[in-house]
Coordinates of C-alpha atoms in Angstrom, one line a residue:
M255 CA 0.0 0.0 0.0
T256 CA 3.0 2.3 0.1
T257 CA 2.9 3.1 -3.6
T258 CA -0.8 3.9 -3.3
A259 CA -0.2 6.3 -0.5
T260 CA 2.4 8.2 -2.5
R261 CA 0.8 8.2 -6.0
Y262 CA -2.9 7.7 -5.6
E263 CA -5.5 8.9 -3.2
V264 CA -8.0 6.3 -2.1
V265 CA -11.7 7.3 -2.3
I266 CA -14.2 5.1 -0.6
G267 CA -18.0 5.4 0.0
L268 CA -19.9 2.9 2.1
E269 CA -23.5 1.7 1.8
V270 CA -24.7 0.0 5.0
H271 CA -28.0 -1.9 5.3
V272 CA -29.4 -2.3 8.8
E273 CA -32.1 -4.9 9.2
L274 CA -34.5 -3.4 11.8
A275 CA -35.6 -5.4 14.9
T276 CA -39.3 -4.7 14.4
E277 CA -41.9 -7.3 15.2
T278 CA -43.4 -7.2 11.7
K279 CA -42.3 -6.4 8.2
M280 CA -42.0 -3.0 6.5
F281 CA -45.4 -3.0 4.8
C282 CA -47.4 -5.9 6.2
G283 CA -48.0 -7.8 9.4
C284 CA -45.8 -10.9 8.8
R285 CA -43.3 -11.7 11.6
T286 CA -39.6 -11.0 11.2
E287 CA -38.0 -13.8 13.1
F288 CA -34.6 -15.1 11.8
G289 CA -34.4 -18.6 10.4
G290 CA -37.2 -21.2 10.3
E291 CA -38.8 -23.1 7.6
P292 CA -38.8 -21.4 4.2
N293 CA -41.8 -19.4 3.0
I294 CA -43.9 -19.6 6.2
R295 CA -43.8 -15.9 7.1
T296 CA -45.4 -14.5 3.9
C297 CA -48.6 -12.9 2.8
P298 CA -50.1 -11.4 -0.3
V299 CA -48.5 -8.0 0.5
C300 CA -44.9 -9.2 0.8
L301 CA -45.4 -11.7 -2.0
G302 CA -46.5 -8.9 -4.3
M303 CA -49.9 -10.4 -5.1
P304 CA -52.2 -8.3 -7.4
G305 CA -54.5 -6.0 -5.4
S306 CA -52.6 -6.1 -2.1
L307 CA -51.8 -2.8 -0.5
P308 CA -48.7 -1.9 1.6
V309 CA -49.0 0.1 4.9
P310 CA -45.8 1.6 6.4
N311 CA -44.5 0.2 9.7
G312 CA -44.6 3.0 12.2
E313 CA -41.9 1.5 14.4
A314 CA -39.6 1.4 11.4
V315 CA -40.2 5.1 10.8
T316 CA -39.3 5.8 14.4
S317 CA -36.1 3.8 14.1
A318 CA -35.1 5.7 11.0
I319 CA -35.6 9.1 12.6
R320 CA -33.7 8.0 15.8
L321 CA -30.7 6.8 13.7
G322 CA -30.8 10.0 11.6
L323 CA -30.7 12.1 14.8
A324 CA -27.9 10.0 16.3
L325 CA -25.9 10.7 13.1
G326 CA -26.6 14.5 13.1
C327 CA -28.9 14.3 10.1
A328 CA -31.6 16.7 9.1
I329 CA -35.0 15.0 9.3
T330 CA -36.9 15.7 6.0
P331 CA -40.3 17.3 6.6
R332 CA -41.9 15.2 3.8
S333 CA -40.2 12.1 2.5
Q334 CA -41.5 9.7 -0.1
F335 CA -41.4 6.0 -1.1
H336 CA -40.4 5.0 -4.7
R337 CA -40.5 1.9 -6.7
K338 CA -37.0 0.7 -7.8
N339 CA -37.7 -1.5 -10.8
Y340 CA -35.5 -4.5 -11.5
F341 CA -35.9 -8.2 -11.9
Y342 CA -34.3 -10.7 -9.5
P343 CA -35.9 -14.1 -8.7
D344 CA -35.9 -13.3 -5.0
M345 CA -37.9 -10.1 -5.4
P346 CA -41.6 -11.1 -5.8
K347 CA -43.0 -7.7 -7.0
N348 CA -40.2 -7.2 -9.6
Y349 CA -39.6 -3.8 -7.9
Q350 CA -38.4 -2.8 -4.5
I351 CA -40.1 -0.2 -2.4
S352 CA -37.4 2.2 -1.4
Q353 CA -36.9 6.0 -0.8
Y354 CA -35.0 7.6 -3.6
D355 CA -34.6 11.4 -4.1
V356 CA -36.5 12.4 -0.9
P357 CA -35.0 10.3 2.0
I358 CA -36.2 10.6 5.5
C359 CA -32.8 11.7 6.9
E360 CA -29.9 13.5 5.1
N361 CA -26.7 15.5 5.6
G362 CA -25.2 14.0 8.7
R363 CA -21.7 13.2 9.9
L364 CA -19.9 10.6 11.9
E365 CA -16.5 11.0 13.6
V366 CA -14.6 7.8 14.0
P367 CA -11.5 7.0 16.0
T368 CA -8.8 5.1 14.1
A369 CA -5.2 4.1 14.6
E370 CA -4.5 6.8 12.0
G371 CA -6.3 9.5 14.1
A372 CA -9.9 10.7 14.2
A373 CA -11.7 11.0 10.9
E374 CA -14.9 12.7 10.1
I375 CA -17.1 10.9 7.5
G376 CA -20.1 12.6 6.0
V377 CA -23.4 10.8 5.9
T378 CA -25.3 11.5 2.7
R379 CA -28.6 9.9 3.7
V380 CA -30.5 7.4 5.7
H381 CA -33.5 6.0 3.9
M382 CA -36.1 3.3 4.5
E383 CA -36.7 0.3 2.2
E384 CA -37.7 -3.3 2.2
D385 CA -35.4 -6.4 2.0
T386 CA -35.6 -9.0 -0.8
G387 CA -36.0 -12.7 -0.4
K388 CA -33.1 -15.1 -0.2
S389 CA -31.8 -17.2 -3.1
M390 CA -30.2 -20.5 -2.3
H391 CA -28.0 -22.0 -5.0
V392 CA -27.8 -25.8 -4.7
G393 CA -24.3 -27.1 -5.4
E394 CA -20.8 -27.3 -3.9
S395 CA -19.9 -23.6 -4.0
G396 CA -23.3 -22.3 -2.8
R397 CA -23.1 -19.7 -5.7
I398 CA -25.0 -19.6 -8.9
R399 CA -22.0 -20.6 -11.0
G400 CA -21.9 -24.4 -10.8
A401 CA -25.3 -24.8 -9.1
S402 CA -27.6 -27.5 -10.3
H403 CA -30.7 -25.5 -9.4
S404 CA -31.8 -22.6 -7.2
L405 CA -34.5 -22.2 -4.5
V406 CA -36.1 -19.0 -3.1
D407 CA -37.1 -18.3 0.4
F408 CA -39.4 -15.3 0.8
N409 CA -39.4 -15.1 4.6
R410 CA -37.0 -12.2 4.4
A411 CA -38.9 -10.4 1.6
G412 CA -40.3 -7.2 3.1
I413 CA -38.2 -7.0 6.3
P414 CA -37.6 -3.3 7.1
L415 CA -34.2 -2.0 6.2
L416 CA -32.4 1.3 6.8
E417 CA -29.7 2.1 4.2
V418 CA -27.0 4.5 5.5
V419 CA -25.0 6.0 2.6
S420 CA -21.7 7.8 3.4
E421 CA -20.1 10.5 1.5
P422 CA -16.9 9.4 -0.4
D423 CA -14.8 10.6 2.5
V424 CA -13.2 7.3 3.6
R425 CA -9.5 7.2 2.7
S426 CA -8.3 3.8 3.8
A427 CA -9.3 0.3 4.7
E428 CA -8.7 1.2 8.4
Q429 CA -11.1 4.1 8.2
A430 CA -13.7 1.9 6.5
R431 CA -13.5 -0.7 9.3
A432 CA -13.7 2.0 12.0
Y433 CA -16.7 3.7 10.3
L434 CA -18.6 0.4 10.2
A435 CA -17.6 -0.4 13.8
E436 CA -18.8 3.1 15.0
L437 CA -22.1 2.9 13.1
R438 CA -22.7 -0.6 14.4
G439 CA -22.1 0.7 17.9
I440 CA -24.7 3.4 17.4
V441 CA -27.2 1.0 16.0
L442 CA -26.7 -1.3 19.1
A443 CA -26.9 1.6 21.5
L444 CA -30.3 2.7 19.9
G445 CA -31.5 -0.9 20.1
I446 CA -33.0 -0.8 16.6
S447 CA -31.2 -3.9 15.3
D448 CA -29.0 -6.7 16.6
A449 CA -26.5 -5.6 13.9
K450 CA -25.1 -9.2 13.4
L451 CA -22.9 -9.0 10.4
E452 CA -22.5 -12.7 10.2
E453 CA -26.3 -13.3 10.0
G454 CA -26.8 -10.5 7.5
S455 CA -28.8 -8.2 9.8
M456 CA -26.2 -5.6 9.0
R457 CA -24.5 -5.6 5.6
C458 CA -21.9 -3.3 4.0
D459 CA -21.0 -2.6 0.4
A460 CA -17.9 -0.5 -0.4
N461 CA -17.4 1.7 -3.5
V462 CA -13.7 1.9 -4.0
S463 CA -11.8 4.1 -6.5
L464 CA -8.3 5.6 -6.8
R465 CA -7.3 8.9 -8.3
P466 CA -3.8 10.5 -8.8
M467 CA -2.8 12.5 -5.8
G468 CA -3.7 16.2 -6.2
T469 CA -6.5 15.7 -8.7
E470 CA -10.2 16.6 -8.2
A471 CA -12.0 14.1 -10.6
Y472 CA -13.0 10.8 -9.1
G473 CA -11.6 7.6 -10.5
T474 CA -13.7 4.7 -11.8
R475 CA -15.5 3.1 -8.8
V476 CA -15.9 -0.6 -8.1
E477 CA -18.5 -1.8 -5.7
V478 CA -17.5 -4.7 -3.5
K479 CA -20.1 -7.0 -1.9
N480 CA -20.3 -10.0 0.5
M481 CA -18.3 -8.6 3.5
N482 CA -19.8 -10.2 6.7
S483 CA -17.4 -8.9 9.3
L484 CA -15.2 -5.9 10.2
R485 CA -12.2 -8.0 9.3
S486 CA -13.7 -8.9 5.9
L487 CA -14.4 -5.3 5.1
Y488 CA -10.8 -4.3 6.0
R489 CA -9.3 -7.1 3.9
A490 CA -11.6 -6.7 0.9
V491 CA -11.0 -2.9 0.7
G492 CA -7.3 -3.5 1.1
Y493 CA -7.3 -6.1 -1.7
E494 CA -9.3 -3.8 -4.0
I495 CA -7.0 -0.9 -3.4
D496 CA -4.0 -3.1 -4.3
R497 CA -5.8 -4.5 -7.4
Q498 CA -6.6 -1.1 -8.8
T499 CA -3.1 0.2 -8.1
V500 CA -1.6 -2.6 -10.1
L501 CA -4.0 -1.9 -13.0
L502 CA -3.3 1.9 -13.0
D503 CA 0.5 1.4 -12.7
A504 CA 0.3 -0.9 -15.8
G505 CA -1.6 1.8 -17.8
E506 CA -4.8 -0.2 -17.8
E507 CA -8.3 1.0 -17.1
V508 CA -10.4 0.1 -14.0
V509 CA -13.7 -1.3 -15.2
Q510 CA -16.8 -0.1 -13.3
E511 CA -18.5 -3.2 -12.0
T512 CA -19.7 -5.0 -8.9
R513 CA -17.3 -7.5 -7.4
H514 CA -17.8 -10.4 -5.0
W515 CA -15.4 -10.8 -2.0
D516 CA -14.3 -14.3 -1.4
E517 CA -13.2 -14.6 2.2
A518 CA -11.4 -18.0 1.8
A519 CA -9.5 -16.8 -1.3
G520 CA -8.8 -13.4 0.1
A521 CA -9.7 -11.8 -3.3
T522 CA -12.5 -10.1 -5.2
S523 CA -14.0 -11.4 -8.5
T524 CA -16.4 -10.0 -11.1
L525 CA -20.0 -10.4 -10.2
R526 CA -21.9 -8.2 -12.7
A527 CA -21.8 -4.9 -14.5
K528 CA -22.5 -1.9 -12.2
E529 CA -26.0 -0.4 -12.6
E530 CA -26.7 3.3 -12.5
A531 CA -29.7 4.9 -10.9
F532 CA -31.5 5.5 -14.3
D533 CA -31.4 1.7 -14.9
Y534 CA -34.0 1.3 -12.1
R535 CA -36.6 3.6 -13.6
Y536 CA -37.6 5.0 -10.2
F537 CA -41.0 6.5 -9.8
P538 CA -43.2 7.4 -6.7
D539 CA -45.1 4.5 -5.3
P540 CA -48.8 5.4 -5.9
D541 CA -50.0 3.1 -3.0
L542 CA -48.0 4.9 -0.3
V543 CA -48.5 8.4 1.0
P544 CA -45.5 10.6 1.9
I545 CA -44.0 10.4 5.4
A546 CA -44.4 13.8 7.3
P547 CA -43.2 13.5 10.9
D548 CA -44.3 16.1 13.3
A549 CA -41.6 18.5 14.5
A550 CA -42.5 18.1 18.2
W551 CA -42.3 14.3 17.9
I552 CA -38.9 14.6 16.3
E553 CA -37.7 16.7 19.3
E554 CA -39.2 14.1 21.7
L555 CA -37.2 11.4 19.9
R556 CA -34.0 13.5 20.0
A557 CA -34.4 14.0 23.8
G558 CA -34.8 10.3 24.3
L559 CA -31.6 9.2 22.5
P560 CA -29.3 7.0 24.7
E561 CA -25.7 7.6 25.4
L562 CA -23.9 7.0 22.1
P563 CA -20.4 5.3 21.6
A564 CA -18.5 8.6 21.3
E565 CA -20.0 9.9 24.6
I566 CA -19.3 6.6 26.3
R567 CA -15.7 6.7 25.3
A568 CA -15.3 10.2 26.5
R569 CA -16.8 9.3 29.9
L570 CA -14.7 6.2 30.3
T571 CA -11.5 8.2 29.8
S572 CA -12.5 11.3 31.8
T573 CA -14.4 9.7 34.7
Y574 CA -12.7 6.3 34.9
G575 CA -9.2 7.3 33.7
L576 CA -9.1 4.6 31.0
G577 CA -6.7 5.1 28.1
A578 CA -8.2 6.1 24.8
E579 CA -7.3 2.8 23.1
Q580 CA -8.8 0.7 25.9
A581 CA -12.0 2.8 25.8
V582 CA -12.3 2.2 22.0
T583 CA -11.8 -1.6 22.5
L584 CA -14.5 -1.8 25.2
V585 CA -17.0 0.4 23.5
D586 CA -16.5 -1.3 20.1
A587 CA -17.2 -4.6 21.9
G588 CA -20.3 -3.3 23.6
L589 CA -18.8 -3.9 27.1
G590 CA -19.3 -0.3 28.4
P591 CA -22.4 -1.3 30.4
L592 CA -20.7 -4.3 32.0
L593 CA -17.8 -2.0 33.0
D594 CA -20.2 0.4 34.6
E595 CA -21.9 -2.4 36.4
A596 CA -18.6 -3.7 37.8
V597 CA -17.5 -0.3 38.9
G598 CA -20.9 0.2 40.6
A599 CA -20.3 -3.1 42.5
G600 CA -17.0 -1.8 43.8
A601 CA -14.4 -2.8 41.2
P602 CA -11.6 -0.3 40.5
P603 CA -12.2 1.0 36.9
S604 CA -8.7 0.4 35.7
E605 CA -8.7 -3.3 36.9
A606 CA -12.2 -4.0 35.6
G607 CA -11.2 -2.4 32.2
K608 CA -8.1 -4.7 32.0
W609 CA -10.0 -7.8 32.8
L610 CA -12.7 -7.0 30.2
A611 CA -10.4 -5.9 27.4
N612 CA -8.0 -8.8 27.8
E613 CA -9.4 -11.9 29.5
V614 CA -13.1 -11.6 28.8
L615 CA -12.6 -10.6 25.2
A616 CA -10.1 -13.4 24.7
W617 CA -12.7 -15.9 26.1
C618 CA -15.4 -14.5 23.8
R619 CA -13.1 -15.0 20.7
D620 CA -12.2 -18.5 21.7
E621 CA -15.8 -19.5 22.4
G622 CA -17.4 -17.6 19.5
V623 CA -19.6 -15.5 21.8
E624 CA -20.6 -11.9 21.0
P625 CA -19.0 -9.8 23.8
A626 CA -22.2 -8.0 24.4
D627 CA -23.8 -11.4 25.2
V628 CA -21.0 -12.6 27.6
P629 CA -22.6 -14.5 30.6
L630 CA -20.9 -12.3 33.2
T631 CA -22.3 -9.8 35.6
G632 CA -20.6 -6.8 37.0
E633 CA -20.9 -8.2 40.5
Q634 CA -19.1 -11.4 39.5
L635 CA -16.3 -9.4 37.9
S636 CA -16.0 -7.2 41.0
E637 CA -15.9 -10.2 43.2
L638 CA -13.1 -11.8 41.1
I639 CA -11.0 -8.7 41.3
D640 CA -11.6 -8.4 45.0
L641 CA -10.4 -12.0 45.6
V642 CA -7.1 -11.1 43.8
D643 CA -6.7 -7.8 45.7
H644 CA -7.2 -9.6 49.1
G645 CA -4.8 -12.4 48.3
A646 CA -7.4 -15.2 48.1
L647 CA -6.4 -15.7 44.4
S648 CA -3.3 -14.9 42.4
T649 CA -3.9 -13.3 39.0
K650 CA -2.8 -16.5 37.4
L651 CA -5.4 -18.5 39.4
A652 CA -8.1 -15.9 38.8
R653 CA -7.6 -16.5 35.0
E654 CA -8.4 -20.2 35.6
V655 CA -11.4 -19.2 37.7
L656 CA -12.9 -16.9 35.1
P657 CA -13.8 -19.6 32.5
G658 CA -15.7 -21.5 35.2
V659 CA -17.7 -18.4 36.1
L660 CA -18.4 -17.8 32.4
G661 CA -19.4 -21.5 32.0
G662 CA -22.1 -21.1 34.7
E663 CA -20.3 -23.0 37.5
G664 CA -21.1 -20.4 40.1
S665 CA -19.6 -17.2 41.6
P666 CA -15.8 -16.7 41.6
A667 CA -15.4 -17.9 45.2
E668 CA -17.5 -21.0 44.5
V669 CA -15.6 -21.8 41.3
A670 CA -12.2 -21.3 43.1
K671 CA -13.3 -23.6 46.0
A672 CA -14.8 -26.3 43.7
R673 CA -11.7 -26.4 41.5
G674 CA -9.3 -26.3 44.4
L675 CA -7.7 -23.0 43.2
E676 CA -7.8 -21.0 46.4
Q677 CA -4.5 -19.3 47.1
V678 CA -2.6 -20.8 50.0
S679 CA -1.9 -18.1 52.6
D680 CA -1.9 -20.2 55.8
E681 CA 1.3 -19.4 57.7
G682 CA 2.0 -22.9 58.9
E683 CA 1.6 -24.5 55.5
L684 CA 3.5 -21.8 53.7
G685 CA 6.3 -21.9 56.3
Q686 CA 6.8 -25.6 55.8
M687 CA 7.0 -25.2 52.0
V688 CA 9.5 -22.4 52.4
D689 CA 11.7 -24.5 54.8
D690 CA 11.5 -27.5 52.4
A691 CA 12.7 -25.2 49.4
I692 CA 15.6 -23.8 51.4
A693 CA 16.7 -27.3 52.5
A694 CA 16.4 -28.6 48.9
Q695 CA 18.5 -25.8 47.5
P696 CA 21.3 -24.9 50.0
E697 CA 23.5 -23.3 47.3
A698 CA 20.7 -20.8 46.3
A699 CA 20.2 -20.1 50.0
A700 CA 23.9 -19.4 50.5
K701 CA 24.0 -17.0 47.5
I702 CA 21.0 -15.1 48.9
R703 CA 22.6 -14.8 52.4
A704 CA 25.8 -13.5 50.6
G705 CA 23.8 -10.6 49.1
N706 CA 22.6 -12.0 45.7
D707 CA 18.9 -11.1 45.9
K708 CA 18.3 -12.4 42.4
A709 CA 18.8 -16.0 43.6
I710 CA 15.6 -15.8 45.6
G711 CA 13.7 -16.3 42.4
A712 CA 14.7 -20.0 42.3
L713 CA 13.3 -20.6 45.8
V714 CA 10.1 -18.7 45.2
G715 CA 9.7 -20.8 42.0
A716 CA 10.2 -24.0 44.0
V717 CA 7.5 -23.0 46.5
M718 CA 5.1 -22.1 43.8
K719 CA 5.7 -25.4 42.0
A720 CA 5.2 -27.3 45.3
S721 CA 1.9 -25.5 45.9
R722 CA 0.8 -26.0 42.3
G723 CA 0.8 -22.2 41.8
Q724 CA -1.6 -21.6 44.8
A725 CA 0.9 -20.1 47.2
N726 CA 0.7 -16.4 47.8
P727 CA 3.9 -15.2 46.1
Q728 CA 4.2 -12.0 48.1
R729 CA 3.9 -13.9 51.4
V730 CA 6.4 -16.6 50.1
N731 CA 8.9 -13.9 49.3
E732 CA 8.5 -12.3 52.8
L733 CA 8.9 -15.7 54.6
L734 CA 12.0 -16.6 52.6
R735 CA 13.6 -13.3 53.6
E736 CA 12.7 -13.9 57.2
R737 CA 14.1 -17.4 57.2
L738 CA 17.3 -16.3 55.5
G739 CA 17.8 -13.2 57.6
I740 CA 17.9 -10.7 54.8

């Protein structure tokens, strides 16, 4: 990427679809549960039957306005639904109901923290639309190429979506990843979606182009699809930047197209020619009246917004004294509420932050658990830290206790007792172990008495081994010094 940074400027715009957690679909009363038998949550409206009439979902409208307000958007006094005309087998009406030239929210901004520094990304619009069904291609690859036949499940058809379109302000793969992470955090804070990238309830497409440094005109953009994690987005954008750099350096043209990201191959491949807006023949949906939210209602929604990720990070650093990087890690993972709960139960903020950012997140990665869903209470974390602070557990033993707590074996004290992990602090027992270690290593004891303090490490290690790591190392050190007269 070094050559890109010196010769070309990267220009990226992101389109993020957020599947709303409403009880029913966008324009009908069908349920929105994930999974289940194909084609059981359908009706004449979401199947596009002749004569059926759509009715907008009021909860979806509320969610759209709340997200727009959280992104600093202006709420349009009168927005409109259009028909976006194109044919796909998974779209029963042969058009999608979507907002086009008059979206419900526009002209916002999102500041995102990155390793490269803070970046401000403009938000062009947030608009409402309905999802399509799901095509399932039967074959080894799961893609249309090489499939023997395809099936369609319309359970997802008509589920409410919000599309968030950024300005082309993103300048790197890292900024793209950070933007999506920040937007996901806002969506989760608002409670309007579970935002699970791996299940498709939040999906991101990236429009990537390069232009020579110092020029104004945009380069030819390529849309990249099928990125179902923050890591996928980062890798896919990085690959596309490198691919376009190679083409431009060789004097070749970048073709405007839509490309598919293959996670296993770590590469993009051609999916189809890129469509333009005029290809869809948009026109206002005659069955749906414009959306005209009351100004007083908008202000009521604004006043009811929760604490957003940027505000949580600022509070964690200013009130709790956490470092900026640690605050970003915890907020991105959705662990801010658990930290607050642990501090409220008496845990020192810095210690609770370290346990969450290191041990708890590592357990979540290993077990495939979403951090926000981790089975740990603030009271349990506070108790674990307290056991360490009072010498009942060493940090090493506490790390062995934590998986038991997360596995539902009980409180930290109960897990430590059941697993035999309590730290040995009994004077008589420790004293005997110390005497045995001195007797077993007379040469080390002689060196210590002669003034070689470093040699005490061998004796401490012998006691810790004899106690299977359960001896209180601080008390062991003190007893050794007492016995050896130093």
